[in-house]
CSV table of C-alpha atoms in Angstrom, one decimal:
chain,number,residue,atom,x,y,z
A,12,UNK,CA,51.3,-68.4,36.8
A,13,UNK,CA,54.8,-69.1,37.7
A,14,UNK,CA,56.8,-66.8,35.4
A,15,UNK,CA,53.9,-65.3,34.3
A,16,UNK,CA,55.4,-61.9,34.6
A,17,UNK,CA,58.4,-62.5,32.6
A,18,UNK,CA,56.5,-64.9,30.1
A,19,UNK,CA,54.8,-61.4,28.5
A,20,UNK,CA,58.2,-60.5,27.2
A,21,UNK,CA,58.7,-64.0,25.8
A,22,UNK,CA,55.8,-66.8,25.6
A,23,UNK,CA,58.0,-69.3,24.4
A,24,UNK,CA,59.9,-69.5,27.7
A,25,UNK,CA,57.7,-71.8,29.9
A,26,UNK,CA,57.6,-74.3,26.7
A,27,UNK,CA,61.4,-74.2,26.6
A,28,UNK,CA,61.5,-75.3,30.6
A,29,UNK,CA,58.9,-78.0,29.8
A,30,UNK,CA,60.6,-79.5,27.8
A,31,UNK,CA,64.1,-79.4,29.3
A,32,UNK,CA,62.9,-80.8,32.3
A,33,UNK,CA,61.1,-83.5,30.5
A,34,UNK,CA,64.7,-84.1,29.3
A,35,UNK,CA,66.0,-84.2,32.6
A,36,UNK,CA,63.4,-86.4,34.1
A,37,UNK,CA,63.2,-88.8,30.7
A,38,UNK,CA,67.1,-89.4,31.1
A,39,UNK,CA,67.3,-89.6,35.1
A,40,UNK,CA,64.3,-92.2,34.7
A,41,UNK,CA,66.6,-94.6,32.0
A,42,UNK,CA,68.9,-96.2,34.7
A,43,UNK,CA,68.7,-99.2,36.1
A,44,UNK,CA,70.2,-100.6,39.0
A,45,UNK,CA,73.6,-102.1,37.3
A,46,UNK,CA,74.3,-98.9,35.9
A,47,UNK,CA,74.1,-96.8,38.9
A,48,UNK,CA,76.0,-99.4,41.0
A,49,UNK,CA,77.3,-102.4,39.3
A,50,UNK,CA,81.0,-102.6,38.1
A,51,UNK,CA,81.1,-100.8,35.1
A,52,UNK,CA,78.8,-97.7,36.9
A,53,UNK,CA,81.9,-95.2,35.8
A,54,UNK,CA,82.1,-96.1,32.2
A,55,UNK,CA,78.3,-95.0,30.5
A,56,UNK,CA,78.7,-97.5,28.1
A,57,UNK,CA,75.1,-96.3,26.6
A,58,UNK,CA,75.8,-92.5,27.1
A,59,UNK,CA,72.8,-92.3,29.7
A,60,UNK,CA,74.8,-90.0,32.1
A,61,UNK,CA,76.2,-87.4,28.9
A,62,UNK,CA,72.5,-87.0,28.2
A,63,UNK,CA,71.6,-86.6,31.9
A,64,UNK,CA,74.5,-84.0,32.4
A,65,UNK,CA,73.3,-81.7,29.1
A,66,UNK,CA,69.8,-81.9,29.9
A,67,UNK,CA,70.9,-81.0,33.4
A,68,UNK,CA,73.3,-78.7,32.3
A,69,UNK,CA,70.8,-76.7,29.5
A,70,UNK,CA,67.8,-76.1,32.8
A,71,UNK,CA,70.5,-74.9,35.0
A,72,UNK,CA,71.9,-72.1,32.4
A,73,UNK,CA,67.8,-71.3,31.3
A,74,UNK,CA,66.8,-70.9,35.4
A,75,UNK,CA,70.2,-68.7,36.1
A,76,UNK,CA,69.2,-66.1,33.0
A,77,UNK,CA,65.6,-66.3,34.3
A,78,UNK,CA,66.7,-65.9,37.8
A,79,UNK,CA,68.7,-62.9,36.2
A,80,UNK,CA,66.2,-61.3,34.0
A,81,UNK,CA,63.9,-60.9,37.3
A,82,UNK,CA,67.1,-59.8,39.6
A,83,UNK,CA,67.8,-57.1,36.8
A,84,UNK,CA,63.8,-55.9,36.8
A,85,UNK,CA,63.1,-56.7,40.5
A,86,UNK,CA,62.1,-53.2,41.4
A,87,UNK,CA,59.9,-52.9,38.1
A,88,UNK,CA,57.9,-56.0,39.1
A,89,UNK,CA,57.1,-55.1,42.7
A,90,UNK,CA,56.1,-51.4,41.7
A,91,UNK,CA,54.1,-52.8,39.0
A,92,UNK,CA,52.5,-55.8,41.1
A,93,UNK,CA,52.2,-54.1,44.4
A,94,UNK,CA,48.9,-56.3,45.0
A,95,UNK,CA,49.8,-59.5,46.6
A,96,UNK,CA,47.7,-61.4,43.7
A,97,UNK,CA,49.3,-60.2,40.8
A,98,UNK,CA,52.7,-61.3,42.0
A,99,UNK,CA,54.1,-64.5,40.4
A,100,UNK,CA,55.1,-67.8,42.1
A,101,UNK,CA,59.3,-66.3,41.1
A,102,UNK,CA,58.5,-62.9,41.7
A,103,UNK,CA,57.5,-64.3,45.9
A,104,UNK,CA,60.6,-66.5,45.3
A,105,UNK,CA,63.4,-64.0,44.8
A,106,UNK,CA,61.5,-61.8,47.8
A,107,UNK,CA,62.6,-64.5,49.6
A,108,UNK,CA,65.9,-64.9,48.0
A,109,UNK,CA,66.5,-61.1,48.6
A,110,UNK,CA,65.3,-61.2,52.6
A,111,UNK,CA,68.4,-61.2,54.9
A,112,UNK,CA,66.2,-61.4,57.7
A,113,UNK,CA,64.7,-64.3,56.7
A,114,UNK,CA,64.3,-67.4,59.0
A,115,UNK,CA,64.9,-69.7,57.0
A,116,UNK,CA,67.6,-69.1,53.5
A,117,UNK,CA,66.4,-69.7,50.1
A,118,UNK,CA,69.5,-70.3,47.3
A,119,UNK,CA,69.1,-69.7,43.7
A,120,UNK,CA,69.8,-73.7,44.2
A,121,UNK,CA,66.6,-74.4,46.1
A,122,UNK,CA,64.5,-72.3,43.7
A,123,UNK,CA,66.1,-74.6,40.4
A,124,UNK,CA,65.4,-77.4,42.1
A,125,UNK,CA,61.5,-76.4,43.3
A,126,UNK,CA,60.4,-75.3,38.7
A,127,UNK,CA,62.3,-79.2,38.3
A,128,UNK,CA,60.3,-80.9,41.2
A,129,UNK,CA,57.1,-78.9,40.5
A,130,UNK,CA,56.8,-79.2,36.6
C-alpha cells in the first residue's frame, strides 16, 4: 500500500525495508543508560553504535534509490494513477515533495524518517 506502485517491478523490496528497519530499531533499542552517557559513551566498547550506524546507513541508501526510482517515473505514475485511490502512500509523498507552493516543506529527510517511524 505504501510502495505499492514500485513493489510490481520488485516484490522483494518492502521485505528488504522490513527488515532494515528492524535492524535499525533492534540496535537503537540495545543501549542502556551508561552507554549513551556514562564515561566511556565515545569508545563502543560492544560495537552497538557500528551496528546502529550500518543499519542506519543501509535504510538511508535503499529510501534514496526508492525515492529515486519514483523521481525518475513520477510522470508515469500520476498518468497511470490519475484516480486519487490508486495512488500510493510515496506516490502522495513526493506530490508533496515536488509542490513549491506548499505551506508547509516536506524533505526527502522527513519522508525516510515517516517508512522508519511507520513500519
Amino acid at each position: 500500500m505504501v510502495i505499492g506502485n514500485i513493489c510490481v517491478e520488485d516484490p522483494n523490496l518492502p521485505i528488504e525495508i522490513r527488515k532494515l528497519v528492524g535492524d535499525v530499531m533492534e540496535n537503537a533499542a540495545k543501549f542502556s543508560f551508561n552507554e549513551v552517557f556514562g564515561p566511556l559513551n565515545r569508545f563502543d566498547l560492544l560495537g552497538k553504535g557500528k551496528r546502529l550506524v550500518s543499519a542506519t546507513r543501509k535504510y538511508d541508501k535503499l529510501l534514496e534509490q526508492l525515492m529515486k526510482k519514483y523521481e525518475d517515473n513520477f510522470d508515469m505514475l500520476i498518468n497511470s494513477t490519475g484516480d486519487e485511490e490508486q495512488k500510493d502512500v510515496m506516490i502522495i509523498l513526493m506530490e508533496a515533495y515536488k509542490d513549491t507552493n506548499s505551506e508547509l516543506k516536506l524533505t526527502r529527510m522527513h519522508i525516510k524518517k515517516l517508512f522508519l517511524v511507520s513500519s
